[in-house]
Tab-separated table of C-alpha atoms in Angstrom:
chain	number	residue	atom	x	y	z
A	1	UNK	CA	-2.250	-7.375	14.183
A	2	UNK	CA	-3.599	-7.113	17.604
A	3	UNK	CA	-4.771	-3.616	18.454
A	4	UNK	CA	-5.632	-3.023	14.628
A	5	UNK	CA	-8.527	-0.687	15.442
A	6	UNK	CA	-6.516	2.385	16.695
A	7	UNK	CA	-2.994	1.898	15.679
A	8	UNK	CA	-1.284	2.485	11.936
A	9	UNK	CA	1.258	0.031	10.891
A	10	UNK	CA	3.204	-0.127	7.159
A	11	UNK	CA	3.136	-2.686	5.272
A	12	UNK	CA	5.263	-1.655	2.571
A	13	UNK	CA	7.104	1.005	1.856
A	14	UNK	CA	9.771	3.276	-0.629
A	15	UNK	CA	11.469	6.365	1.269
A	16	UNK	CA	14.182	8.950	0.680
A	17	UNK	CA	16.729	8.336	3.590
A	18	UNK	CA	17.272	12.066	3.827
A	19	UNK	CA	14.304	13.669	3.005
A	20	UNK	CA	10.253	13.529	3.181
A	21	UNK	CA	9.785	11.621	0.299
A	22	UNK	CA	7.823	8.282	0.523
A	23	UNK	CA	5.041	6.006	-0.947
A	24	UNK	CA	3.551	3.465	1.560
A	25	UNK	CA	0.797	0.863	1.776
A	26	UNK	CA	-0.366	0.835	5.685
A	27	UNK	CA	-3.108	-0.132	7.894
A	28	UNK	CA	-4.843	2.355	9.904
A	29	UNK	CA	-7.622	2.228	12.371
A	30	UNK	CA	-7.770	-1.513	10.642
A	31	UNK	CA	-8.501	0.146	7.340
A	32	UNK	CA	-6.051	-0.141	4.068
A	33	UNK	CA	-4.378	2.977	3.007
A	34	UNK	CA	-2.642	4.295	0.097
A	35	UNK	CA	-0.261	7.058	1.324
A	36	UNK	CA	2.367	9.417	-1.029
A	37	UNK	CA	4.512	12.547	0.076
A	38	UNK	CA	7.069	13.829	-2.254
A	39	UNK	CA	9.755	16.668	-0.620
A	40	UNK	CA	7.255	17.139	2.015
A	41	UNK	CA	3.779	17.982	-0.437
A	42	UNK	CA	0.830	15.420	-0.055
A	43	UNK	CA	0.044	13.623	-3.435
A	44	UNK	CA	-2.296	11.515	-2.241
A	45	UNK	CA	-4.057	9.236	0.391
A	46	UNK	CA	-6.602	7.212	-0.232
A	47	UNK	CA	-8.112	4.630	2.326
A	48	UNK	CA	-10.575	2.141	2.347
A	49	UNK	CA	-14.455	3.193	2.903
A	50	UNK	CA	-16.100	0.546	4.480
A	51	UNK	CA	-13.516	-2.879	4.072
A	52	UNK	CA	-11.623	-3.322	7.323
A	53	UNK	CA	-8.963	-5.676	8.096
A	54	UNK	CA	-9.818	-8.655	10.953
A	55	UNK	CA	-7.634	-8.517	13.830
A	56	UNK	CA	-5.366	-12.204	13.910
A	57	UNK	CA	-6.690	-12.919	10.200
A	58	UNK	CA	-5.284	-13.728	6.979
A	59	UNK	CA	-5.382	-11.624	4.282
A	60	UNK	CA	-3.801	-10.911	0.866
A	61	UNK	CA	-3.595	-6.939	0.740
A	62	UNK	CA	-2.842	-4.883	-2.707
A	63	UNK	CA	-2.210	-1.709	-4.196
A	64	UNK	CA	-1.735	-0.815	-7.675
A	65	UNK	CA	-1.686	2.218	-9.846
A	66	UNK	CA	-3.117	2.084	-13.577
A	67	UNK	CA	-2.201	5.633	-14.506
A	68	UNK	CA	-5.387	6.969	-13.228
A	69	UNK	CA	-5.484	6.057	-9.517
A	70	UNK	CA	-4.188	4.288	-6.592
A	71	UNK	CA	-6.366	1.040	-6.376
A	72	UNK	CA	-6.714	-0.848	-2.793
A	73	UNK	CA	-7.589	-4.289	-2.852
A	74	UNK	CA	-8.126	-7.012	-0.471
A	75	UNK	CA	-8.478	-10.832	-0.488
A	76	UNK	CA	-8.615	-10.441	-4.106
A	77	UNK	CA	-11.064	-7.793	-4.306
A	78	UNK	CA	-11.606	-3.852	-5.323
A	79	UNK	CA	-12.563	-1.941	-2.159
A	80	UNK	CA	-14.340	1.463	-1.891
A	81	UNK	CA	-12.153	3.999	-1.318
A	82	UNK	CA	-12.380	7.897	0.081
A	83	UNK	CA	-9.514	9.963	-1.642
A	84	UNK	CA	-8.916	11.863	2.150
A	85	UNK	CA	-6.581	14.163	-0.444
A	86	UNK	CA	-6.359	13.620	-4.375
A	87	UNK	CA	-3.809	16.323	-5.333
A	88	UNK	CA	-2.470	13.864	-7.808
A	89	UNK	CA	-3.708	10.465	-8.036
A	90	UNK	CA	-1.724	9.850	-10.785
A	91	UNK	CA	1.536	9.902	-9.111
A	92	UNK	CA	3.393	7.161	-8.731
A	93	UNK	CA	7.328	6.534	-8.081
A	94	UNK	CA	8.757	7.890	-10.869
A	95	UNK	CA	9.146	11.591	-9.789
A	96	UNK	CA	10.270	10.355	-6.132
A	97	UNK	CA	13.764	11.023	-7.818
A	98	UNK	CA	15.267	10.324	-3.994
A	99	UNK	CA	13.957	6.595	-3.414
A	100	UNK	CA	16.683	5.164	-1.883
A	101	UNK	CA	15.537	2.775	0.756
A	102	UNK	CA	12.243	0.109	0.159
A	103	UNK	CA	11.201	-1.569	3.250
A	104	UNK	CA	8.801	-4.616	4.456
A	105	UNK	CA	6.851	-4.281	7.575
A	106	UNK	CA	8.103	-0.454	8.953
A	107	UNK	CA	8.269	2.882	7.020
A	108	UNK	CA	11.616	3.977	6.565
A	109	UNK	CA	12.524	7.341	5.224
A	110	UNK	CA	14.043	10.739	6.644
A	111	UNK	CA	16.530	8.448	8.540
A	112	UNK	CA	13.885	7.238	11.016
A	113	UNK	CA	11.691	3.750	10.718
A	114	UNK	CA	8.390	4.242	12.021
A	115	UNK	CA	5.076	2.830	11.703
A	116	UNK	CA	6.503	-0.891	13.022
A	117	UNK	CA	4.011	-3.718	11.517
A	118	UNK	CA	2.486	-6.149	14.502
A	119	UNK	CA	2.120	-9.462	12.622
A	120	UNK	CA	3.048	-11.585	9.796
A	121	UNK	CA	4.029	-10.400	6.207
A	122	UNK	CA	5.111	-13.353	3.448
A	123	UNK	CA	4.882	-13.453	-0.338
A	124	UNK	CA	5.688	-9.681	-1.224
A	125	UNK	CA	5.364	-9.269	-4.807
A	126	UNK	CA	6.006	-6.074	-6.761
A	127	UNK	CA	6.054	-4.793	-10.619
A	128	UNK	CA	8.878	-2.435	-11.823
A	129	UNK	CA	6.854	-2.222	-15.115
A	130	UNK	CA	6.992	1.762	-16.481
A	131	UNK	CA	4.319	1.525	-18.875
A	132	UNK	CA	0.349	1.286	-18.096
A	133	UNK	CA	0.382	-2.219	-19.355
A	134	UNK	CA	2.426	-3.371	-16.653
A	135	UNK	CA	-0.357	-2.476	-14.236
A	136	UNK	CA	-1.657	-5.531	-12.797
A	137	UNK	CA	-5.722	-6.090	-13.358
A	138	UNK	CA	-8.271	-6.683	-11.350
A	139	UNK	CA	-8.471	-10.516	-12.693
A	140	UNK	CA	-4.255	-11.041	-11.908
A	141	UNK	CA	-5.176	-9.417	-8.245
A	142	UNK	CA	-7.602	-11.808	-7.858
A	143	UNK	CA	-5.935	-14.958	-9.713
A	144	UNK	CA	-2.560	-13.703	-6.955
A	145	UNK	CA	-5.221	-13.824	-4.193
A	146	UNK	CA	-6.522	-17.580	-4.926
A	147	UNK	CA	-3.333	-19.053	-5.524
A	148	UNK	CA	-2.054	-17.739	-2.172
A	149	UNK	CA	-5.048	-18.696	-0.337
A	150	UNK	CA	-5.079	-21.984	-1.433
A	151	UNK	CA	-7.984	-21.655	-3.692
């Protein structure tokens, strides 16, 4: 990403093509962010203290939820994170009853795509588990992150 230092950009998102109603993984101001709305109410965002992204780099980007919290990760590892709002860490898809539309690279919900990733996204992976065991760990984050890396 180019001008990663004062632009947002979505990696990954779920939306509701009629309504506020989305959970997103994004970039902004070149730090990782955790980001859910549900019928227009905040749930949470959470974004990475201190960890930011290198402009033209590599790097293997995760979020995962183990029932407690959002967790950020990148090239394999835990970051810090500020909850800028923790209404409800917890939450997760399942009460985003509307998810209708999942998207790679641009935030689509409400009808509009926004948010338009500059770069390169490749080997998206995702869980549809529903139970806390399907929660990936911090050793399976970090196994994903050496395999892709060539490690």
């Amino acid at each position: 990403m180019p001008d990663i230092t004062t632009s947002s950009y979505c990696i990954f998102s779920l939306g509701d093509n009629n309504a506020v109603e989305h959970i997103e993984l994004m970039v902004t101001a070149g730090k990782l962010r955790a980001y859910c709305i549900n019928a227009g109410v905040l749930k949470f965002d959470v974004v990475s203290t201190t960890t930011t992204l290198i402009p033209h780099q590599w790097h293997h980007v995760c979020m995962t939820q183990d029932g407690v919290r959002p967790r950020l990760y990148v090239d394999g590892v835990a970051i810090t994170m500020t909850d800028t709002d923790a209404t409800d860490l917890t939450y997760w898809t399942n009460p985003l009853s509307g998810l209708d539309k999942g998207a790679i690279g641009i935030l689509n919900m409400n009808g509009t795509q926004t948010l338009d990733y500059k770069g390169c996204i490749a080997y998206v992976k995702y869980c549809s588990g529903i139970t806390l065991a399907s929660a990936w760990t911090p050793a399976q984050v970090l196994a994903e992150y050496e395999y892709r890396a060539g490690r």
